[in-house]
Every structure is written in structure tokens, then in C-alpha cells.
Tab-separated table of C-alpha atoms and ligand atoms in Angstrom:
chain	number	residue	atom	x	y	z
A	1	UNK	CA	10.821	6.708	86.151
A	2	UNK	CA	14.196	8.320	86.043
A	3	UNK	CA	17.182	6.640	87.564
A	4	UNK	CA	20.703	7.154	87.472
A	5	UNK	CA	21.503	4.911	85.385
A	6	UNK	CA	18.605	5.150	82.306
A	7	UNK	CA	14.814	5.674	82.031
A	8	UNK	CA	12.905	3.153	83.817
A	9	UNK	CA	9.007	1.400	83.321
A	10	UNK	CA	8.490	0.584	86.474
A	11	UNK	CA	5.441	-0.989	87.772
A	12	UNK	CA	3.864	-2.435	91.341
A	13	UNK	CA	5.991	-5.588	91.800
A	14	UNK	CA	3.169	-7.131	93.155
A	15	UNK	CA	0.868	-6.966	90.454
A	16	UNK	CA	0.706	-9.249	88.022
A	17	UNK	CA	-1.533	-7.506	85.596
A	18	UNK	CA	1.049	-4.615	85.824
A	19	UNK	CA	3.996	-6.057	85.381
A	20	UNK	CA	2.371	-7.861	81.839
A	21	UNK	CA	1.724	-4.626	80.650
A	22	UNK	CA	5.199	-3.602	81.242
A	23	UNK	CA	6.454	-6.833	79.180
A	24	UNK	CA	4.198	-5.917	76.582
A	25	UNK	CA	4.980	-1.842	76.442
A	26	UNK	CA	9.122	-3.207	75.485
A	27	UNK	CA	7.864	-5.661	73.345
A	28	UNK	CA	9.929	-8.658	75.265
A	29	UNK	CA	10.358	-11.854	73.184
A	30	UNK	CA	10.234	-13.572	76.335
A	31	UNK	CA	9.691	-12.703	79.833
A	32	UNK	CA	13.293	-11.319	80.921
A	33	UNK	CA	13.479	-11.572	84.865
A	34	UNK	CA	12.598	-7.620	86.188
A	35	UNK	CA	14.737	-5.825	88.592
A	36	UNK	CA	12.945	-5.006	91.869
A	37	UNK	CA	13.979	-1.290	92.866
A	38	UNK	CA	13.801	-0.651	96.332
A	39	UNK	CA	13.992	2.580	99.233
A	40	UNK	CA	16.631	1.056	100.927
A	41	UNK	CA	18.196	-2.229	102.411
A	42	UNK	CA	15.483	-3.528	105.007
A	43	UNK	CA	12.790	-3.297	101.963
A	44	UNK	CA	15.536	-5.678	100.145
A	45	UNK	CA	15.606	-7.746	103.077
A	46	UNK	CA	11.672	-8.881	102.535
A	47	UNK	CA	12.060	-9.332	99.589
A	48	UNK	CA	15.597	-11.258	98.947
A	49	UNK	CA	17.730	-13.370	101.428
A	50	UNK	CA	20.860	-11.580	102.440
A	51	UNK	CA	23.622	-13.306	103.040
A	52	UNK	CA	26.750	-11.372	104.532
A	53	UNK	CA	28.404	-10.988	100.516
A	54	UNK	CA	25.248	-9.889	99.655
A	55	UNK	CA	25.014	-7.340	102.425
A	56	UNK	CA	28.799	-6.113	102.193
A	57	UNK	CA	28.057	-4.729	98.543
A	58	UNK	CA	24.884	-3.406	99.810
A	59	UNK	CA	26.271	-1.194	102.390
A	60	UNK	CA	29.567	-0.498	99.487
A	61	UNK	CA	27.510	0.961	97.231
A	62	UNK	CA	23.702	1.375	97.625
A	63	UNK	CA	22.067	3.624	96.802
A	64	UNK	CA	23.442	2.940	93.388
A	65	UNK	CA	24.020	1.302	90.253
A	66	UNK	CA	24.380	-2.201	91.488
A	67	UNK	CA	21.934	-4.861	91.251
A	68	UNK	CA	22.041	-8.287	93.153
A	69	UNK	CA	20.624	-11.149	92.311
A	70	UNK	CA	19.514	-12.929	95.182
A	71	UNK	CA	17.664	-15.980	96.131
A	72	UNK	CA	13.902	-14.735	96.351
A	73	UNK	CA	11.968	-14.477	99.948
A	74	UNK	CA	8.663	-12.911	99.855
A	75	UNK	CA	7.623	-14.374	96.606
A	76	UNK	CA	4.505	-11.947	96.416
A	77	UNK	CA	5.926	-8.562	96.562
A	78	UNK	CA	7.741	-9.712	93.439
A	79	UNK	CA	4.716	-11.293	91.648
A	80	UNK	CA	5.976	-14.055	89.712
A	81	UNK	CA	5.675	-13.100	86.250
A	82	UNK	CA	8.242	-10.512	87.426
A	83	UNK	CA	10.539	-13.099	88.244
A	84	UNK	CA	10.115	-14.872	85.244
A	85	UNK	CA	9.203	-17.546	87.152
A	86	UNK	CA	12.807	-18.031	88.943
A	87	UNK	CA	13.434	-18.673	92.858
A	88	UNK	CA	15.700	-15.881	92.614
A	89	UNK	CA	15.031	-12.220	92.785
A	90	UNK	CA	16.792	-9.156	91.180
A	91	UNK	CA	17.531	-5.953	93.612
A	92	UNK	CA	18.777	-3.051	93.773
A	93	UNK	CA	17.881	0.552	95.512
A	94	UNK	CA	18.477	3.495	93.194
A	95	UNK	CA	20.133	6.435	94.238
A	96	UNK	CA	18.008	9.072	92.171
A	97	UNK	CA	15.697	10.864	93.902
A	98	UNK	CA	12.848	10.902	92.414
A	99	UNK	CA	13.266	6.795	91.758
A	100	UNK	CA	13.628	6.793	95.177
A	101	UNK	CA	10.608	8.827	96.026
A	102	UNK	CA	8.410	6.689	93.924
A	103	UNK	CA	9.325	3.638	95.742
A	104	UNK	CA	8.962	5.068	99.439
A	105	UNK	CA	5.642	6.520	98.346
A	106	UNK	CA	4.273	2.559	96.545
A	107	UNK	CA	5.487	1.260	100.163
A	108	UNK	CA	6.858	-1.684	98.339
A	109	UNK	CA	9.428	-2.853	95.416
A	110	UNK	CA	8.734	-1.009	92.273
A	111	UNK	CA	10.184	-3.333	88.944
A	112	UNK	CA	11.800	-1.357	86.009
A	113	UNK	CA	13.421	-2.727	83.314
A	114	UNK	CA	15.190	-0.177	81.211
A	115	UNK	CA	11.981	1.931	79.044
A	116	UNK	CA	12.960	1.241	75.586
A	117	UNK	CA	11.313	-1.165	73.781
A	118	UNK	CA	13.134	-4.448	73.117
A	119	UNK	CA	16.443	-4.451	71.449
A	120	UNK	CA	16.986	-0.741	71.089
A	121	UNK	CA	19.401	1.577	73.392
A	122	UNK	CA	18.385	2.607	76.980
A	123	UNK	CA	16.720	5.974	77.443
A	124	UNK	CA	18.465	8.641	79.056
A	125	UNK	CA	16.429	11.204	78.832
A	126	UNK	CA	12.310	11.494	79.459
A	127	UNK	CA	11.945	12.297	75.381
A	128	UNK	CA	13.635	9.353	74.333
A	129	UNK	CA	11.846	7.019	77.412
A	130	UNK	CA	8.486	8.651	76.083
A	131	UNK	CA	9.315	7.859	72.057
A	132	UNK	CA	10.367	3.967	72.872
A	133	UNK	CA	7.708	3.481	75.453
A	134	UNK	CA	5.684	6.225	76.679
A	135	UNK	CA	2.458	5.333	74.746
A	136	UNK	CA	2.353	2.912	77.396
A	137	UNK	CA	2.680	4.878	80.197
A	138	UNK	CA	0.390	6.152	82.498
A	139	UNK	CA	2.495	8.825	83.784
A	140	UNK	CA	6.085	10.370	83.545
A	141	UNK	CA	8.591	11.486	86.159
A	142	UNK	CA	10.907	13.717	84.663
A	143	UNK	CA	13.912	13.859	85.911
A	144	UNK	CA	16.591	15.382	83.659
A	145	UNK	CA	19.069	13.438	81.714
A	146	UNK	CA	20.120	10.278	83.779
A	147	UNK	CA	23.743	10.708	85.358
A	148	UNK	CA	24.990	7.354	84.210
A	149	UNK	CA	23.485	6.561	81.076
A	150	UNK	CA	24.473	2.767	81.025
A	151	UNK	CA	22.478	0.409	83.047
A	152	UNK	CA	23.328	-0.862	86.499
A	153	UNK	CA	25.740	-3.388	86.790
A	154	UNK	CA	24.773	-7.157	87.561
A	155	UNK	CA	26.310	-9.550	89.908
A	156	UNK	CA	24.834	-12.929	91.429
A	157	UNK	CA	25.135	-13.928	94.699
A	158	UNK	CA	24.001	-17.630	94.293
A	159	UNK	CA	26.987	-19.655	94.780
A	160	UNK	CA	30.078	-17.903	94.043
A	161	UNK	CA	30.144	-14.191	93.043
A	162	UNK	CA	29.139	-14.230	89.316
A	163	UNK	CA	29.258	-11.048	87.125
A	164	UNK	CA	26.312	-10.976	84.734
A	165	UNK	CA	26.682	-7.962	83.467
A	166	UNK	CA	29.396	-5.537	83.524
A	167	UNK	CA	28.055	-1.308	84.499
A	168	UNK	CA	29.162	1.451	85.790
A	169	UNK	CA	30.568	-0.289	88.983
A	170	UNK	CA	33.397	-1.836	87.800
A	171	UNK	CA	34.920	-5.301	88.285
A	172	UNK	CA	37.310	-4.525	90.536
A	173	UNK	CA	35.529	-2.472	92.451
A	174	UNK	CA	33.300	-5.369	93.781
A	175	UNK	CA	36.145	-7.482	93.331
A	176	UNK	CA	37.654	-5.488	96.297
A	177	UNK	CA	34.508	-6.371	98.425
A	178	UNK	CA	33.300	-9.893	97.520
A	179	UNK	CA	36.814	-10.890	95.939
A	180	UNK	CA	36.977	-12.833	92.340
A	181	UNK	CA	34.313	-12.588	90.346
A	182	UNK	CA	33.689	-15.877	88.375
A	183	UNK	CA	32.187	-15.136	84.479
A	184	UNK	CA	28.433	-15.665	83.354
A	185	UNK	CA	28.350	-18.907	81.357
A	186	UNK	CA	28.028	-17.406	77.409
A	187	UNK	CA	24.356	-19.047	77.834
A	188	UNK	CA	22.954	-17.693	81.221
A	189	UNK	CA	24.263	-14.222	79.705
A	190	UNK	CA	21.725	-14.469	76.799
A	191	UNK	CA	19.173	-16.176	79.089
A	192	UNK	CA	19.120	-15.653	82.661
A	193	UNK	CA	15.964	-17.883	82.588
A	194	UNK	CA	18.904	-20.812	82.602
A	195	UNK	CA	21.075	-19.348	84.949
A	196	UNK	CA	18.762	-21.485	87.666
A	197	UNK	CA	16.067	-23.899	87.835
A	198	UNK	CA	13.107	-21.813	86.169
A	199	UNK	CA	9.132	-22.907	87.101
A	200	UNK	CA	7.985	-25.704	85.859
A	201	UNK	CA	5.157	-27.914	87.074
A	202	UNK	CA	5.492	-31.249	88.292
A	203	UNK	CA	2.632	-32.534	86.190
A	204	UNK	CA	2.962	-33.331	82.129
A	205	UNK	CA	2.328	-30.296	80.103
A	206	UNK	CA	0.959	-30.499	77.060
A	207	UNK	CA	0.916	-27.594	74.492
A	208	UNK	CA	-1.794	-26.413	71.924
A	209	UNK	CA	-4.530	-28.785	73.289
A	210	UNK	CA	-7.994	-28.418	72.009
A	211	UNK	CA	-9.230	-29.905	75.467
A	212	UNK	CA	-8.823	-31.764	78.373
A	213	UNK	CA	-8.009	-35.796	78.394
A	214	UNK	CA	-8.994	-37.932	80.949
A	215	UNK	CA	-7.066	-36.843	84.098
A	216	UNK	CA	-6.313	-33.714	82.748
A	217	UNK	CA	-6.122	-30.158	83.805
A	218	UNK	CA	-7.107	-27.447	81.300
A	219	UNK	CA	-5.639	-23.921	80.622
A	220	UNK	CA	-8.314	-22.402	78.516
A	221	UNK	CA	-7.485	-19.248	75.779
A	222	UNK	CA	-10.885	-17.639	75.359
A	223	UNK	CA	-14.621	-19.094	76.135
A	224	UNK	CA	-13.631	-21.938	78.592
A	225	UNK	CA	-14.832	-25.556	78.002
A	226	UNK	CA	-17.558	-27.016	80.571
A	227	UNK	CA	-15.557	-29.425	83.139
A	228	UNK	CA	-13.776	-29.388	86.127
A	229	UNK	CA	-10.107	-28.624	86.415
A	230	UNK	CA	-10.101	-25.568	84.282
A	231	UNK	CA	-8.431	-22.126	84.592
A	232	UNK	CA	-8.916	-19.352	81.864
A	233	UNK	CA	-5.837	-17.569	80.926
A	234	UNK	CA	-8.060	-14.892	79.486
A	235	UNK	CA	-12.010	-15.468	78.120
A	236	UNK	CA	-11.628	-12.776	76.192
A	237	UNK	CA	-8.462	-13.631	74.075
A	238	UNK	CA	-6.441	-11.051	75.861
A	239	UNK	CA	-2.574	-11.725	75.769
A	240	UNK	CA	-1.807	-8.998	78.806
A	241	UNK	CA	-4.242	-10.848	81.086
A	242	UNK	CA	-3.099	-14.131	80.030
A	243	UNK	CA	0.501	-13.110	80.955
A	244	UNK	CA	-0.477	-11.842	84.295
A	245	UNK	CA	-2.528	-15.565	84.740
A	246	UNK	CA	0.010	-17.831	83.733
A	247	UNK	CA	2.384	-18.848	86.619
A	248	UNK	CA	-0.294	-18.477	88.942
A	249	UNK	CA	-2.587	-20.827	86.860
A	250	UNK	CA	0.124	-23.307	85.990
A	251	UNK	CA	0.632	-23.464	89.693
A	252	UNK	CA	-3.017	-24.329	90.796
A	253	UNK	CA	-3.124	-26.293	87.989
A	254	UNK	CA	-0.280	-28.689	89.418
A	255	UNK	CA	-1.377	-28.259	92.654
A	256	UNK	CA	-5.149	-29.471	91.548
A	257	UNK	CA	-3.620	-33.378	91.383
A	258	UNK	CA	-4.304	-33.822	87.877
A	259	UNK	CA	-2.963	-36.176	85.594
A	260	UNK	CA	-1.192	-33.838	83.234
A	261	UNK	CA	-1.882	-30.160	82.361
A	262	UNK	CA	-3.350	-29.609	78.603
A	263	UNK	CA	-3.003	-26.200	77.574
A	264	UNK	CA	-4.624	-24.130	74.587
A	265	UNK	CA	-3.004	-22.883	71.761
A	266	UNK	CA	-2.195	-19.033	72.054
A	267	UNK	CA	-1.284	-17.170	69.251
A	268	UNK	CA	2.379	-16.255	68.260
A	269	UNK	CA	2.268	-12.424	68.654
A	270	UNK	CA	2.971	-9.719	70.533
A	271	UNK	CA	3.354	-11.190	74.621
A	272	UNK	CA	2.220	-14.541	72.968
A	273	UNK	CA	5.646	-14.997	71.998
A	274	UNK	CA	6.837	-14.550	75.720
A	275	UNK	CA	3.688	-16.835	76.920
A	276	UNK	CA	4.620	-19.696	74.496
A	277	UNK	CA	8.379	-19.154	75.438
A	278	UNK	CA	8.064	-19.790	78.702
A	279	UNK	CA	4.983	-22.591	77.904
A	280	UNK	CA	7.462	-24.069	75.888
A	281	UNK	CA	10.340	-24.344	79.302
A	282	UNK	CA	7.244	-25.251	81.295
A	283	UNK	CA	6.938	-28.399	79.114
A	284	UNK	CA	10.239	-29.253	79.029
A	285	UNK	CA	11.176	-28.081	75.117
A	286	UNK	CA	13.605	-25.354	75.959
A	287	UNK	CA	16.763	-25.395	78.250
B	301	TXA	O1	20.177	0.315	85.449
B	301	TXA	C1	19.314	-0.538	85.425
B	301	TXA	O2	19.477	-1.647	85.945
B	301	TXA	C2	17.984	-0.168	84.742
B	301	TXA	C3	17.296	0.909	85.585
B	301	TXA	C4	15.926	1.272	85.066
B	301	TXA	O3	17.237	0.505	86.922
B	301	TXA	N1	17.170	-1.328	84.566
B	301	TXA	C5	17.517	-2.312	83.678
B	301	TXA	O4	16.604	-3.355	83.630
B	301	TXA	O5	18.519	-2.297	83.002
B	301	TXA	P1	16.573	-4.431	82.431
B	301	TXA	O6	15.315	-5.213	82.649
B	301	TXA	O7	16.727	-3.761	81.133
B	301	TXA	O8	17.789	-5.366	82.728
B	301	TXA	C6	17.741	-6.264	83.824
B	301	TXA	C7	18.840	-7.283	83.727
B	301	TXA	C8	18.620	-8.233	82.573
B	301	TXA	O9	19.862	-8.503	81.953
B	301	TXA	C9	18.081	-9.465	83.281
B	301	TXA	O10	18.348	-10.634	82.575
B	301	TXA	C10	18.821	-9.417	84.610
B	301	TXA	O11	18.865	-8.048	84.928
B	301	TXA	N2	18.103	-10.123	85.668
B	301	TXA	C11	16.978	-9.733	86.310
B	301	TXA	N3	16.563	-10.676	87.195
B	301	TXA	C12	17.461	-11.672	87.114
B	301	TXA	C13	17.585	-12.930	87.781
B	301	TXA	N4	16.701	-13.338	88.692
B	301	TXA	N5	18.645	-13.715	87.437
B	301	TXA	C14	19.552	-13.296	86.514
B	301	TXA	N6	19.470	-12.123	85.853
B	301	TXA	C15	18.438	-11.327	86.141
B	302	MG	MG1	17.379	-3.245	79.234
């Protein structure tokens, strides 16, 4: 998807097994929050709550390259995995057409985090979106080079106005709106996952179980044990579905009043690096 800013791999918000694929196309070593791209401010409004900050920069400068990060309302047009798991929710409604065309025509919030594959430059064009990504792709808007080139700029709205990370509108340009703009801490910058509280269950988890103890819930990796109290990432070994079951699963599995939640090993590779990352904040390990 083209945007102003840079090539885009956008995917249904809402889907789960979508938005996996997506983290799996760049290659993420762990599941960076997604921005939600919407048509316009009311289909921001279901999704994030606005508060009057939130809706002065909106009416400054959307459509345009200016995302907000917001605390999250309708949790399920922004599937969770697209969230990384966070109660907050990143937005922002692009002013290229065809970006904009795409979302009016899914009805709903459209993620896309810039198409090249983790680590490497944005794409600017649709050739260099297609070499990074577009094996991934099921199809390709082409929409020229992108206008901006640099990726939208990124400012929270959760206590006081934070600057995350600096694009093409400038500092004092929201500065004039919102006024001061208080720094990212060095470590939310790296990892927005710390920026706020991030999921985790209220249960015990414990990692690379080979079963269930007494009490225990189960989060099975492949042919699932007999017993109550278990949820299969993916029978088939699959990390993509496995991604797109986690939060969900994690979340039943809390909610299912067990003891503690025992959870297979899954292998360190490709999105299993991103699944044990954010295993690994579920039990407590990380941040
Ligand atoms: O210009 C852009 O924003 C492009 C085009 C395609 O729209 N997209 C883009 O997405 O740059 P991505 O995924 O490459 O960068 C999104 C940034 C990341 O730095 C991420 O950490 C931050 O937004 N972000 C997303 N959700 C967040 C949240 N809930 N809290 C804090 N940071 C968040
Ligand atoms: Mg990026």
C-alpha cells in the first residue's frame, strides 16, 4: 500500500491470522506494536479514545503524516497481536489516495508497518516495497514514489505529550498545538512494548513445559496432550498460526481459573523469536 510517507504492508486489523503474516513477511524480532491507518477521524474514534489534545492534532494535520498513540477502545478492530498486546492503540489516517481508498473500501482500520523487512530502509517506491517484502504479498497498489519518504511522525497522548519519534511533522509544529513535548525515555524508544503496561496474565507462566502440572493450564505446540485446560497454539507446528493464537489463548487460558499456565517450547526461528519474546514478558523475564 502506498502512503505518503513510505510503502506500507497493511493488513485487516482485525485479523489475527493476517496481521502474523505481516510480522512474519518483515521478519520482526519481536512483535513491534502496528499502526492502525484509518479513512478519517470518526473511524479513529472506535477505535482509540480521543481526548481534546488528541483531537486538536487530528483536525491540525490529518490526513497526514502524524500518528497518535492513544489509549485503545474497540480492542477487536485492532486484533491484539496488532497491538502487541498493549492497552494502547497506534493511529493515524493517511493522506494518499489510494491508502485512503483501501481503507474506506476494508470498512475498517487497515495496519501497516513500513514494507521492508526488519532493519533495512523504508520503501519508497513499489520496486523496492516488492524486493524487501513483496513475496509476501498478495497484491500491490502502486502508487508512484511516496511524497515523503520518511515515516510518519510519532507522538503519545498518554499522559503528557511525548514525542516517540521525530517525522516529517516537526517538533514545533505540534509543539504549537499540544505545547511542550516531553522526550521518549532512551528505553520506550527501542521498545515501545515498555512504554506501558504490556499483557500479561494474572496466572504463573511457565515456559518450555513438556505438560501440564496439577492445576495447570496448557498451551500446546503441535499434537495436543489429552486433558482439560488445553489450547493449541498450532497442531501443526505452524509459527504464523501460533502468532495469530497467542494473546487470545493466553487470555482464555487465565480466564479458565487455573493454577498457573504451562506453555510448550516453540522453536527459536523465524516469528518464534517474536512468540518467545513476548512469552518471555508474559512470564515476567523481560521489562
Ligand atoms: O509513515 C508511517 O508511519 C509508515 C506508513 C506505512 O504509514 N508506517 C510505519 O510503521 O512506519 P512501522 O511499523 O514501521 O512503525 C511504527 C512505529 C514503531 O516505532 C512502533 O514502535 C510505534 O510506531 N508504535 C506503534 N504502536 C505503538 C504503541 N501502541 N505505543 C508506542 N509506539 C507504538
Ligand atoms: Mg518501520
Amino acid at each position: 500500500m502506498p502512503t505518503e510517507t513510505v510503502y506500507g504492508l497493511a493488513a485487516d486489523a482485525s485479523n489475527a491470522r493476517a496481521v502474523a503474516a505481516v510480522y512474519e513477511a518483515k521478519g520482526r524480532p519481536s512483535f513491534n506494536p502496528l499502526i492502525a491507518h484509518v479513512a478519517d477521524i470518526a473511524m479513529a474514534r472506535r477505535i482509540a479514545r480521543f481526548d481534546a489534545r488528541a483531537e486538536a492534532l487530528a483536525a491540525r494535520f490529518w490526513p497526514g503524516p502524524l500518528t497518535l498513540v492513544l489509549p485503545a477502545a474497540d480492542t477487536g478492530a485492532v486484533c491484539d497481536l496488532a497491538r502487541a498486546g498493549l492497552d494502547t492503540v497506534a493511529v493515524r489516517a493517511p493522506a494518499h489516495p489510494l491508502a485512503h481508498a483501501l481503507v474506506e473500501a476494508v470498512g475498517g482500520p487497515v495496519v501497516a508497518p513500513s514494507a521492508n523487512r526488519s532493519g533495512r530502509p523504508s520503501p519508497t517506491t513499489l520496486a523496492d516495497a516488492m524486493d524487501e517484502t513483496g513475496a509476501a504479498t498478495a497484491a500491490a497498489l502502486d502508487g508512484g514514489p511516496c511524497e515523503i519518504g520518511l515515516e510518519s511522525t510519532v507522538v503519545a497522548l498518554l499522559d503528557e505529550p511525548r514525542l516517540l519519534r521525530p517525522g516529517s511533522v516537526t517538533r514545533a509544529e505540534i509543539e504549537a498545538v499540544v505545547g511542550p513535548l516531553a522526550e521518549a525515555e532512551a528505553d520506550a524508544k527501542r521498545s515501545p512494548g515498555r512504554l506501558t503496561r504490556h499483557y500479561a496474565p494474572n496466572a504463573p507462566v511457565r515456559l518450555e513445559a513438556e505438560g501440564a502440572g496439577p492445576g495447570e493450564a496448557y498451551l500446546a505446540f503441535g499434537p495436543p496432550p489429552a486433558g482439560e485446560r488445553v489450547w493449541t497454539l498450532s497442531a501443526t507446528r505452524d509459527l504464523a498460526e501460533a502468532a495469530a493464537n497467542l494473546f487470545a489463548f493466553l487470555r482464555a487460558a487465565d480466564r479458565s481459573g487455573a493454577s498457573g499456565i504451562a506453555i510448550a517450547p516453540i522453536p527459536e526461528e523465524g516469528l518464534g523469536e517474536a512468540i518467545n519474546d513476548r512469552l518471555r514478558r508474559a512470564a515476567g523475564f523481560v521489562g
